[in-house]
Coordinates of C-alpha atoms and ligand atoms in Angstrom, one line a residue:
M15 CA 80.5 -121.4 139.4
S16 CA 78.6 -121.4 142.7
S17 CA 77.7 -124.8 144.1
T18 CA 74.4 -123.4 145.5
I19 CA 72.8 -123.9 142.2
P20 CA 71.4 -127.4 141.8
Y21 CA 70.5 -128.9 138.5
E22 CA 73.5 -127.2 137.0
T23 CA 74.7 -128.8 133.8
A24 CA 72.9 -132.1 134.4
S25 CA 73.2 -133.0 130.8
T26 CA 75.3 -132.0 127.9
T27 CA 74.2 -131.9 124.3
A28 CA 76.2 -131.1 121.3
D29 CA 74.6 -127.6 120.8
Q30 CA 74.8 -126.7 124.5
P31 CA 78.5 -126.4 125.5
L32 CA 78.8 -127.1 129.2
A33 CA 80.4 -123.8 130.1
N34 CA 77.5 -121.8 128.6
L35 CA 74.7 -123.7 130.4
L36 CA 74.1 -121.9 133.7
F37 CA 70.8 -123.4 134.7
D38 CA 69.2 -126.8 133.8
Y39 CA 65.9 -127.6 135.4
P40 CA 64.2 -131.0 134.9
D41 CA 61.4 -131.0 132.3
A42 CA 62.9 -128.0 130.5
D43 CA 60.9 -127.0 127.4
I44 CA 62.5 -123.7 126.5
I45 CA 66.0 -122.1 126.6
L46 CA 66.4 -118.6 127.8
R47 CA 69.6 -117.1 126.3
S48 CA 71.5 -114.0 127.5
H49 CA 74.9 -112.9 126.2
G50 CA 75.7 -116.4 124.9
R51 CA 74.7 -118.1 128.2
H52 CA 71.8 -120.6 128.3
F53 CA 69.2 -121.4 130.9
R54 CA 67.1 -124.6 130.3
V55 CA 63.8 -124.2 132.1
P56 CA 60.2 -125.3 132.0
K57 CA 58.2 -122.4 130.6
T58 CA 55.2 -122.6 133.0
F59 CA 57.3 -121.3 135.9
I60 CA 58.3 -118.3 133.9
V61 CA 54.9 -117.6 132.4
N62 CA 53.3 -117.9 135.9
N63 CA 55.7 -115.4 137.4
S64 CA 56.0 -112.7 134.7
P65 CA 53.3 -111.5 132.3
I66 CA 55.9 -109.8 130.3
L67 CA 58.1 -112.8 129.8
G68 CA 55.0 -114.9 129.2
E69 CA 54.0 -112.7 126.3
L70 CA 57.6 -112.8 124.9
I71 CA 57.6 -116.6 125.1
R72 CA 54.2 -116.9 123.4
R73 CA 55.4 -114.7 120.6
T74 CA 58.7 -116.6 120.2
L75 CA 56.9 -120.0 120.1
G76 CA 54.2 -118.6 117.7
S77 CA 56.7 -117.3 115.2
P78 CA 56.8 -119.6 112.1
N79 CA 60.4 -118.8 111.1
D80 CA 62.1 -120.1 114.1
A81 CA 65.6 -118.6 113.8
N82 CA 66.9 -121.0 116.4
A83 CA 65.8 -124.2 114.7
E84 CA 69.3 -125.6 115.2
A85 CA 68.8 -125.7 119.0
S86 CA 67.2 -128.6 120.7
L87 CA 64.5 -126.4 122.3
P88 CA 63.0 -123.1 121.4
V89 CA 65.2 -120.2 122.4
V90 CA 64.0 -116.9 124.0
Q91 CA 66.6 -114.2 123.8
L92 CA 66.8 -111.8 126.8
P93 CA 68.9 -108.6 127.0
D94 CA 69.8 -108.8 130.7
S95 CA 73.2 -109.8 132.1
S96 CA 73.5 -113.6 132.5
E97 CA 74.6 -113.4 136.1
I98 CA 71.6 -111.3 137.1
L99 CA 69.3 -113.6 135.1
R100 CA 70.8 -116.6 137.0
C101 CA 70.0 -114.9 140.3
L102 CA 66.5 -114.0 139.1
L103 CA 65.7 -117.6 138.2
T104 CA 66.7 -118.8 141.7
F105 CA 63.8 -116.8 143.0
I106 CA 61.3 -118.5 140.6
F107 CA 62.3 -122.1 141.0
P108 CA 62.4 -124.0 144.3
V109 CA 66.1 -123.7 144.7
T110 CA 68.3 -121.8 147.1
P111 CA 67.8 -118.1 146.3
L112 CA 71.0 -116.4 145.2
V113 CA 71.4 -112.7 146.0
P114 CA 74.2 -110.8 144.2
S115 CA 77.1 -109.7 146.4
T116 CA 77.2 -105.9 145.7
P117 CA 74.4 -103.4 146.3
E118 CA 74.7 -102.3 142.7
E119 CA 74.0 -105.8 141.4
I120 CA 71.1 -106.1 143.8
M121 CA 69.6 -103.0 142.4
E122 CA 70.0 -104.4 138.9
L123 CA 68.3 -107.6 140.0
L124 CA 65.4 -105.7 141.4
S125 CA 65.2 -103.6 138.3
V126 CA 65.0 -106.6 136.0
A127 CA 62.3 -108.2 138.2
Q128 CA 60.4 -105.0 138.1
T129 CA 60.7 -104.7 134.3
Y130 CA 59.3 -108.2 133.9
Q131 CA 56.5 -107.4 136.4
M132 CA 57.4 -110.2 138.7
D133 CA 55.6 -108.9 141.8
S134 CA 56.0 -111.9 144.1
V135 CA 59.6 -112.3 143.1
L136 CA 60.2 -108.7 143.9
T137 CA 58.7 -109.2 147.4
H138 CA 60.8 -112.3 147.9
I139 CA 64.0 -110.5 146.9
R140 CA 63.2 -107.5 149.1
D141 CA 62.5 -109.8 152.1
R142 CA 65.8 -111.3 151.7
I143 CA 67.8 -108.0 151.4
A144 CA 65.9 -106.6 154.4
R145 CA 67.0 -109.6 156.5
R146 CA 70.6 -109.3 155.4
N147 CA 70.7 -105.5 155.7
S148 CA 72.2 -105.3 152.3
L149 CA 71.7 -101.6 151.8
P150 CA 74.5 -99.2 152.8
T151 CA 74.4 -97.0 155.9
S152 CA 77.2 -94.5 155.2
L153 CA 76.6 -91.4 153.1
E154 CA 78.5 -92.0 149.9
P155 CA 77.4 -95.6 149.2
A156 CA 73.8 -94.6 150.2
L157 CA 73.9 -91.8 147.6
H158 CA 75.1 -94.3 145.0
I159 CA 72.3 -96.7 145.7
Y160 CA 69.7 -93.9 145.9
A161 CA 70.9 -92.8 142.5
L162 CA 70.4 -96.3 141.1
A163 CA 67.0 -96.7 142.7
Q164 CA 66.0 -93.4 141.1
K165 CA 67.4 -94.6 137.8
Y166 CA 65.6 -97.9 137.8
G167 CA 62.4 -96.5 139.4
L168 CA 62.6 -98.7 142.6
R169 CA 60.7 -96.7 145.2
P170 CA 61.2 -98.8 148.4
E171 CA 65.0 -98.7 147.9
A172 CA 65.0 -95.0 147.0
L173 CA 63.1 -94.3 150.2
R174 CA 65.3 -96.5 152.4
T175 CA 68.5 -94.9 151.1
A176 CA 67.0 -91.4 151.2
R177 CA 66.3 -91.9 154.9
T178 CA 69.9 -93.0 155.4
V179 CA 71.1 -89.9 153.6
L180 CA 69.1 -87.8 156.0
N181 CA 71.2 -89.1 158.8
Y182 CA 73.8 -86.7 157.4
P183 CA 73.6 -82.9 157.0
M184 CA 72.3 -81.9 153.6
T185 CA 73.8 -78.8 152.2
I186 CA 75.8 -78.2 149.0
E187 CA 78.8 -77.7 151.1
D188 CA 78.4 -81.0 152.9
F189 CA 77.8 -82.9 149.7
D190 CA 80.6 -81.2 147.9
N191 CA 82.5 -83.7 145.8
K192 CA 79.6 -86.2 146.1
L193 CA 77.4 -83.9 144.0
D194 CA 78.4 -85.7 140.8
I195 CA 77.1 -89.1 142.0
M196 CA 73.6 -88.4 140.6
P197 CA 71.9 -86.1 138.1
G198 CA 70.4 -83.0 139.5
A199 CA 66.9 -84.4 138.9
A200 CA 67.4 -87.2 141.5
L201 CA 69.1 -84.8 143.9
Y202 CA 66.2 -82.4 143.6
E203 CA 63.8 -85.2 144.7
L204 CA 66.1 -85.9 147.6
W205 CA 66.0 -82.3 148.6
K206 CA 62.2 -82.0 148.3
Y207 CA 61.9 -85.1 150.5
H208 CA 64.3 -83.7 153.0
E209 CA 62.3 -80.5 153.2
R210 CA 59.0 -82.3 153.7
V211 CA 60.5 -84.6 156.4
R212 CA 61.8 -81.5 158.2
T213 CA 58.4 -79.8 158.1
I214 CA 56.6 -82.9 159.4
L215 CA 59.3 -83.5 162.0
A216 CA 59.2 -80.0 163.2
S217 CA 55.4 -80.1 163.8
D218 CA 55.4 -83.5 165.4
L219 CA 58.3 -82.6 167.6
K220 CA 56.6 -79.4 168.7
E221 CA 53.7 -81.5 169.9
F222 CA 56.1 -83.9 171.6
R223 CA 57.8 -81.1 173.4
M224 CA 54.5 -79.6 174.6
F225 CA 52.7 -82.7 175.7
C226 CA 54.6 -86.0 175.7
A227 CA 58.3 -85.4 176.4
G228 CA 57.4 -84.2 179.9
G229 CA 55.9 -87.6 180.7
T230 CA 59.2 -89.4 180.0
V231 CA 61.5 -87.0 181.7
T232 CA 59.4 -85.8 184.7
G233 CA 60.7 -84.5 188.0
L234 CA 64.0 -83.3 186.7
R235 CA 65.5 -80.3 188.4
C236 CA 67.4 -77.8 186.3
T237 CA 68.1 -74.1 186.4
K238 CA 65.9 -73.4 183.4
L239 CA 62.8 -75.4 182.4
S240 CA 60.7 -75.1 179.2
S241 CA 57.1 -74.2 179.4
S242 CA 56.2 -77.9 179.5
Q243 CA 58.6 -78.4 182.5
I244 CA 61.4 -80.3 180.7
P245 CA 65.0 -79.0 181.0
Y246 CA 65.4 -76.1 178.5
W247 CA 68.5 -77.6 176.9
L248 CA 66.6 -80.8 176.2
D249 CA 63.7 -78.9 174.7
Q250 CA 66.2 -77.1 172.4
Y251 CA 67.8 -80.4 171.4
I252 CA 64.4 -81.8 170.4
E253 CA 63.6 -78.7 168.4
S254 CA 66.9 -78.8 166.6
I255 CA 66.0 -82.3 165.1
G256 CA 63.2 -80.6 163.2
K257 CA 65.7 -78.3 161.5
S258 CA 68.4 -81.0 160.9
P259 CA 67.1 -84.6 161.1
N260 CA 70.7 -85.8 161.3
L261 CA 70.8 -84.6 164.9
F262 CA 68.5 -87.5 165.8
D263 CA 71.5 -89.5 167.0
Y264 CA 72.2 -90.8 170.5
A265 CA 75.7 -89.3 170.3
E266 CA 74.2 -85.9 169.6
L267 CA 72.0 -86.1 172.7
N268 CA 75.0 -87.0 174.8
I269 CA 77.0 -84.0 173.3
A270 CA 74.1 -81.7 174.1
M271 CA 73.9 -83.0 177.7
A272 CA 77.6 -82.8 178.2
R273 CA 77.7 -79.2 177.0
H274 CA 74.9 -78.4 179.4
T275 CA 76.3 -80.1 182.5
K276 CA 79.7 -78.5 181.9
D277 CA 78.1 -75.0 181.8
M278 CA 76.1 -75.8 184.9
A279 CA 78.9 -77.5 186.9
S280 CA 78.7 -74.9 189.7
Q281 CA 74.9 -74.7 189.8
P282 CA 73.4 -76.8 192.6
R283 CA 69.9 -76.5 191.1
C284 CA 70.8 -78.4 188.0
E285 CA 70.7 -82.2 188.5
C286 CA 71.0 -83.1 184.8
A287 CA 74.3 -84.8 185.3
S288 CA 72.6 -87.4 187.4
I289 CA 69.5 -88.3 185.3
P290 CA 68.9 -92.0 185.7
S291 CA 69.9 -94.0 182.7
H292 CA 66.5 -95.7 182.4
T293 CA 64.9 -92.2 182.2
I294 CA 67.2 -91.3 179.4
R295 CA 66.4 -94.6 177.7
D296 CA 62.6 -94.1 178.0
F297 CA 62.9 -90.6 176.6
W298 CA 65.0 -91.8 173.7
D299 CA 62.6 -94.5 172.8
A300 CA 59.6 -92.1 172.9
L301 CA 61.6 -89.6 170.7
G302 CA 62.5 -92.5 168.4
S303 CA 58.9 -93.5 167.8
I304 CA 57.9 -89.9 167.0
V305 CA 60.8 -89.6 164.5
D306 CA 59.8 -93.0 162.9
D307 CA 56.2 -91.9 162.7
S308 CA 57.2 -88.6 161.0
F309 CA 59.3 -90.4 158.4
E310 CA 56.5 -92.8 157.8
R311 CA 54.1 -89.9 157.1
A312 CA 56.7 -88.3 154.8
K313 CA 57.0 -91.4 152.7
S314 CA 54.7 -90.1 149.9
A315 CA 56.8 -87.0 149.6
L316 CA 59.6 -88.8 147.8
S317 CA 58.9 -88.7 144.1
L318 CA 60.6 -90.8 141.5
V319 CA 62.2 -88.7 138.8
R320 CA 60.5 -90.7 136.0
E321 CA 57.0 -90.1 137.5
R322 CA 57.6 -86.4 137.5
E323 CA 58.9 -86.6 133.9
D324 CA 55.8 -88.6 132.8
F325 CA 53.6 -85.9 134.3
R326 CA 55.5 -83.1 132.5
A327 CA 55.2 -84.9 129.2
Q328 CA 51.5 -85.2 129.6
I329 CA 50.8 -81.6 130.2
D330 CA 53.0 -80.5 127.4
S331 CA 50.8 -79.5 124.5
S332 CA 51.5 -77.5 121.4
Q333 CA 50.0 -74.4 119.9
Y334 CA 51.5 -75.2 116.5
K335 CA 49.3 -77.3 114.3
S336 CA 51.6 -77.6 111.3
F337 CA 54.0 -75.4 109.3
D338 CA 53.9 -75.3 105.5
I339 CA 56.5 -73.7 103.3
P340 CA 55.3 -73.9 99.7
D341 CA 56.7 -76.9 97.7
G342 CA 58.6 -78.2 100.6
N343 CA 60.0 -81.6 99.7
F344 CA 60.8 -83.0 103.2
I345 CA 59.1 -83.0 106.6
I346 CA 60.7 -82.5 110.0
R347 CA 58.5 -83.5 112.9
S348 CA 58.8 -82.0 116.4
S349 CA 58.8 -83.9 119.7
D350 CA 55.2 -82.7 120.2
N351 CA 54.3 -84.1 116.7
V352 CA 54.0 -81.0 114.6
N353 CA 55.0 -81.5 111.0
F354 CA 57.2 -78.8 109.3
H355 CA 57.4 -78.9 105.5
V356 CA 60.8 -77.7 104.5
H357 CA 63.3 -77.9 101.7
K358 CA 66.1 -80.4 101.7
S359 CA 68.4 -78.0 100.0
V360 CA 67.9 -75.2 102.6
L361 CA 68.6 -77.6 105.5
A362 CA 71.6 -79.2 103.8
M363 CA 73.1 -75.7 103.2
A364 CA 72.6 -74.6 106.7
S365 CA 73.6 -77.8 108.4
P366 CA 76.3 -80.4 107.6
F367 CA 74.3 -82.7 109.9
F368 CA 71.3 -82.6 107.6
K369 CA 73.4 -82.7 104.5
D370 CA 74.8 -86.1 105.6
L371 CA 71.5 -87.3 106.8
L372 CA 69.8 -86.5 103.6
S373 CA 72.5 -88.0 101.4
L374 CA 71.8 -91.4 103.0
P375 CA 69.4 -93.7 101.3
Q376 CA 65.9 -93.6 102.8
P377 CA 65.6 -96.4 105.4
P378 CA 63.1 -99.1 104.4
D379 CA 60.8 -98.4 107.4
S380 CA 60.7 -94.6 107.1
E381 CA 57.4 -92.8 107.3
F382 CA 55.9 -90.7 104.5
V383 CA 53.2 -88.0 104.7
N384 CA 51.6 -87.0 101.4
G385 CA 54.5 -88.7 99.7
L386 CA 57.1 -86.7 101.6
P387 CA 59.7 -88.4 103.9
V388 CA 59.4 -87.6 107.6
V389 CA 62.4 -87.1 110.0
Q390 CA 61.6 -87.2 113.7
L391 CA 63.5 -84.6 115.8
S392 CA 63.7 -84.2 119.5
E393 CA 63.1 -80.5 119.6
S394 CA 59.7 -78.9 120.4
A395 CA 57.5 -77.2 117.7
E396 CA 58.2 -73.8 119.3
L397 CA 61.9 -74.2 119.0
L398 CA 61.8 -75.6 115.4
N399 CA 59.5 -72.7 114.5
S400 CA 62.2 -70.3 115.6
L401 CA 64.9 -72.2 113.9
I402 CA 63.1 -72.3 110.6
S403 CA 62.2 -68.6 110.8
I404 CA 65.9 -67.9 110.9
L405 CA 66.7 -70.2 107.9
Y406 CA 64.0 -68.7 105.7
P407 CA 63.4 -65.1 104.5
I408 CA 60.4 -64.6 106.8
R409 CA 59.9 -62.8 110.1
T410 CA 62.4 -64.1 112.6
V411 CA 60.7 -65.6 115.6
I412 CA 62.9 -65.0 118.7
P413 CA 62.2 -67.2 121.7
N414 CA 60.5 -65.3 124.6
S415 CA 63.0 -66.3 127.3
Y416 CA 66.7 -66.7 127.9
E417 CA 66.2 -70.3 128.7
K418 CA 64.5 -71.1 125.4
L419 CA 67.2 -69.1 123.6
L420 CA 69.7 -71.5 125.1
Y421 CA 67.8 -74.5 123.8
L422 CA 67.8 -72.9 120.4
L423 CA 71.6 -72.4 120.5
A424 CA 71.9 -76.0 121.7
A425 CA 69.9 -77.2 118.6
C426 CA 72.2 -75.2 116.4
Q427 CA 75.1 -76.9 118.1
K428 CA 73.6 -80.3 117.6
Y429 CA 72.8 -79.8 113.9
E430 CA 76.1 -78.0 113.3
M431 CA 74.4 -74.8 112.1
V432 CA 77.3 -72.6 112.8
S433 CA 76.1 -69.5 111.0
V434 CA 72.7 -69.6 112.6
Q435 CA 74.4 -70.0 116.0
T436 CA 76.6 -67.0 115.3
F437 CA 73.6 -65.0 114.1
I438 CA 71.8 -65.7 117.4
R439 CA 74.9 -64.8 119.5
S440 CA 75.8 -61.6 117.7
E441 CA 72.4 -60.3 116.7
V442 CA 69.9 -61.5 119.2
M443 CA 71.8 -62.0 122.5
R444 CA 73.7 -58.7 122.2
G445 CA 70.6 -56.8 121.3
G446 CA 69.9 -56.0 125.0
E447 CA 66.6 -57.9 124.9
F448 CA 68.2 -60.7 126.8
P449 CA 70.3 -59.4 129.7
A450 CA 72.5 -61.7 131.7
P451 CA 70.2 -64.1 133.6
Q452 CA 69.5 -63.0 137.2
G453 CA 68.8 -64.8 140.4
A454 CA 68.0 -68.5 140.3
E455 CA 67.8 -68.2 136.5
A456 CA 71.6 -67.8 136.4
F457 CA 71.9 -71.3 137.8
T458 CA 69.3 -72.6 135.4
A459 CA 71.2 -71.0 132.5
Y460 CA 74.4 -72.5 133.7
A461 CA 72.8 -76.0 134.0
I462 CA 71.4 -75.8 130.4
A463 CA 74.5 -74.3 128.8
S464 CA 76.8 -76.8 130.5
S465 CA 74.7 -79.9 129.5
K466 CA 74.5 -78.7 125.9
G467 CA 78.1 -77.7 125.6
L468 CA 77.5 -74.0 125.1
I469 CA 80.8 -72.7 126.4
P470 CA 80.4 -68.9 126.2
E471 CA 76.9 -69.0 127.8
M472 CA 78.2 -71.4 130.4
E473 CA 81.1 -69.1 131.5
N474 CA 78.8 -66.1 131.5
A475 CA 76.2 -67.8 133.7
A476 CA 78.9 -69.2 136.0
R477 CA 80.1 -65.7 136.7
Q478 CA 76.5 -64.5 137.3
T479 CA 75.9 -67.2 139.9
L480 CA 78.6 -65.7 142.1
N481 CA 76.2 -62.8 142.8
Y482 CA 73.8 -65.2 144.6
P483 CA 73.9 -67.8 147.3
M484 CA 74.4 -71.3 146.1
T485 CA 72.2 -73.5 148.3
F486 CA 69.6 -76.1 147.5
E487 CA 66.9 -73.6 148.6
F488 CA 68.1 -71.0 146.2
L489 CA 68.5 -73.4 143.2
G490 CA 65.0 -74.8 143.7
E491 CA 63.6 -76.5 140.7
G492 CA 66.6 -75.4 138.6
L493 CA 68.5 -78.1 140.3
R494 CA 66.7 -80.6 138.2
L495 CA 68.4 -79.4 135.0
F496 CA 71.9 -80.0 136.3
E497 CA 74.1 -82.8 135.3
G498 CA 76.0 -84.1 138.4
W499 CA 79.4 -83.1 137.1
A500 CA 78.2 -79.6 136.2
L501 CA 77.0 -79.0 139.7
C502 CA 80.4 -80.2 141.0
D503 CA 82.3 -77.9 138.6
L504 CA 80.2 -74.9 139.6
V505 CA 81.0 -75.7 143.3
N506 CA 84.7 -75.8 142.4
F507 CA 84.5 -72.7 140.4
R508 CA 82.9 -70.9 143.3
R509 CA 85.6 -72.2 145.7
R510 CA 88.4 -71.0 143.4
C511 CA 86.8 -67.5 143.1
R512 CA 86.4 -67.4 146.9
D513 CA 90.1 -68.4 147.4
N514 CA 91.2 -65.7 144.9
L515 CA 89.2 -63.1 146.7
V516 CA 90.6 -64.1 150.0
T517 CA 94.2 -63.8 148.6
C518 CA 93.4 -60.5 147.0
L519 CA 92.1 -59.1 150.3
D520 CA 95.2 -60.4 151.9
S521 CA 97.4 -58.4 149.6
Y522 CA 95.5 -55.3 150.8
L523 CA 95.7 -56.1 154.4
K524 CA 99.5 -56.7 154.5
L525 CA 102.3 -54.3 154.2
K526 CA 104.9 -56.7 152.8
P527 CA 105.4 -57.0 150.0
P528 CA 104.3 -53.4 149.3
G529 CA 100.8 -53.9 148.1
P530 CA 98.1 -51.7 146.6
S531 CA 97.4 -50.3 150.1
R532 CA 100.4 -47.9 150.1
I533 CA 98.1 -45.1 149.0
W534 CA 96.5 -45.0 152.4
L535 CA 99.8 -44.6 154.3
S536 CA 99.3 -40.8 154.7
C537 CA 96.5 -41.3 157.2
P538 CA 97.9 -40.6 160.7
E539 CA 96.2 -43.8 162.0
A540 CA 97.9 -45.9 159.4
T541 CA 101.4 -44.6 160.0
S542 CA 101.1 -45.4 163.7
M543 CA 100.0 -48.9 162.7
A544 CA 102.8 -49.6 160.3
Y545 CA 105.1 -51.0 162.8
R546 CA 102.4 -53.7 163.5
N547 CA 102.7 -54.8 160.0
R548 CA 99.4 -53.1 159.1
V549 CA 99.2 -50.5 156.5
L550 CA 95.5 -49.6 156.2
P551 CA 93.7 -47.1 158.3
T552 CA 91.8 -48.9 161.0
W553 CA 88.4 -48.3 159.5
L554 CA 89.4 -49.9 156.2
N555 CA 91.4 -52.6 157.8
E556 CA 88.4 -53.7 159.8
L557 CA 86.1 -53.5 156.8
L558 CA 88.3 -55.7 154.7
S559 CA 89.1 -58.3 157.3
R560 CA 85.4 -58.6 158.2
N561 CA 84.7 -59.3 154.5
Q562 CA 87.6 -61.7 154.3
N563 CA 86.4 -63.7 157.3
S564 CA 82.8 -63.9 156.1
L565 CA 84.1 -65.1 152.8
K566 CA 86.1 -67.9 154.5
L567 CA 83.0 -69.0 156.4
Q568 CA 80.2 -68.7 153.9
K569 CA 81.2 -69.6 150.4
F570 CA 77.8 -71.1 149.5
T571 CA 75.2 -69.4 151.7
S572 CA 76.1 -65.8 150.7
P573 CA 76.7 -64.3 147.3
L574 CA 80.4 -63.7 146.4
D575 CA 79.7 -60.3 144.9
I576 CA 82.3 -58.8 147.1
H577 CA 82.6 -55.7 144.9
S578 CA 79.1 -54.3 145.3
R579 CA 78.7 -55.4 148.9
T580 CA 82.1 -54.0 150.0
R581 CA 81.4 -50.8 148.2
G582 CA 78.4 -50.0 150.3
E583 CA 80.1 -50.8 153.5
Y584 CA 83.2 -48.9 152.4
F585 CA 81.2 -45.6 152.2
V586 CA 79.6 -46.2 155.6
A587 CA 82.9 -46.9 157.1
L588 CA 84.6 -43.9 155.5
R589 CA 81.9 -41.6 156.7
S590 CA 82.2 -42.9 160.3
H591 CA 86.0 -42.5 160.1
G592 CA 85.2 -38.8 160.6
N593 CA 87.0 -35.8 159.3
C594 CA 90.3 -37.3 158.3
N595 CA 91.3 -35.1 155.4
S596 CA 94.0 -37.5 154.4
C597 CA 91.7 -40.4 153.8
L598 CA 89.1 -38.3 152.1
G599 CA 91.8 -37.0 149.8
V600 CA 93.0 -40.6 148.9
H601 CA 89.4 -41.6 148.5
I602 CA 88.7 -38.8 146.0
T603 CA 91.8 -39.4 144.0
N604 CA 92.2 -43.2 144.2
G605 CA 89.3 -44.7 146.0
Ligands
ZN18 ZN1 70.3 -78.9 184.0
ZN19 ZN1 92.3 -41.5 157.9

């Protein structure tokens, strides 16, 4: 145990084994207990610092049946980890403050302080971690802490780490195997913040380029100056920061300058290689304060996931008032509080889940409406309405979107309604009313299907996504529905498909082993090429290698729908190949 905690185990009593007493303050009048560990403290300190704990203590002291009568002092039970609680108490009492050693534990400490509404303690802890620079600066740890800050709803830490993340390029490809660090909802907020920062930066930097930068880098001679008389390369560099904030880095400036001076080595009119170091420093400071300002203004653009969810929950209202099936003997209640009167026997027949649930004795605290027991479900009224319409001999209500259909399938999966699920898959989904999801909806469908374990729909949607670019821009709000692992899986799926395509094109482009390209050998161009290990006529060879190269370069920014894309280019290329009867013949018979 750390020696920085004074008053530790000052006294031992029979009911307080030494090892379990982590904190013993003079004049203690209550015991806080967490996971078997005890903290003897005077309650006034706690009550003054936390309205939440104050209320909890008042209730514990006021309860007549004190379950902890055997202890020497009243005991208040807390759910938090005892190590975190110990650190928390060091910020309440006049003792040496104890900050946990890992950023993860620091986040937990902040989260506990926030939960108990200890405002001054929060400030105190934050001062301390700011002085120690306890938050990470490299990408992967920053993403982890950002994810925790989002999870616990700690805005200052989410902002600090989000800014750190922006020191790195932000694309799906760059994040790659780090995509499973956080749920899509937190990643979406990071992306929105990133977009907002770029917008603000771009406009601030534009102004800087026009009016201010010239002041810090005046009198420079270069072959090409911008309209505001600063070297053109420098102007370009400043502009690039607005597109990728990670380029605001002294090393990047030096790289840009080195590239320029190398190009201009023989140009006497360029003096960029000999810019005085104090000029560069002044320029960098001026640029830095613009960037800081922009980030400051972008602060409000970072939302916490939980705030957005609260907002969504508020605007959600239902058009269903209640749903009565005559002589129902049981009520299921939707997430938006609509009661559905149904029959136990019907639900039990359709669903082993409900059969088990209904065979259990009614819990003592269960709710009754008009004498009927109520079971609260997490599905919306709209969804339950559809589900019940399939169970009963009434007009089937089919959801009006593919997305809602997926949620209906998910509810069937959860309640083990196998035959209902089969009915939806065979009757509804194959009916043509719900074609495969298109565009960004393919990604949304994949996200929902994967999180709900709907394998056929997940595979189908994954294939569909290949027809579209996979970027943060394209995914948009759909990103919020992704589980981290699902996004990672989809990236890997895309990479595998890309690799397969590249290999497949390889087999067309090479003569050995004899591949599917033999059929083109009759073209006079191809036969003359054969000795160069090429078998395809030049026009086709060029077309396929061009596609192969673009596949290697852009697996995420372009669609992978090689078939439809190549087909169009194939016809154009064939036509421009001219009047080669041989190729036309092959095209007509085998193309
Ligand atoms: Zn120059
Ligand atoms: Zn030909």
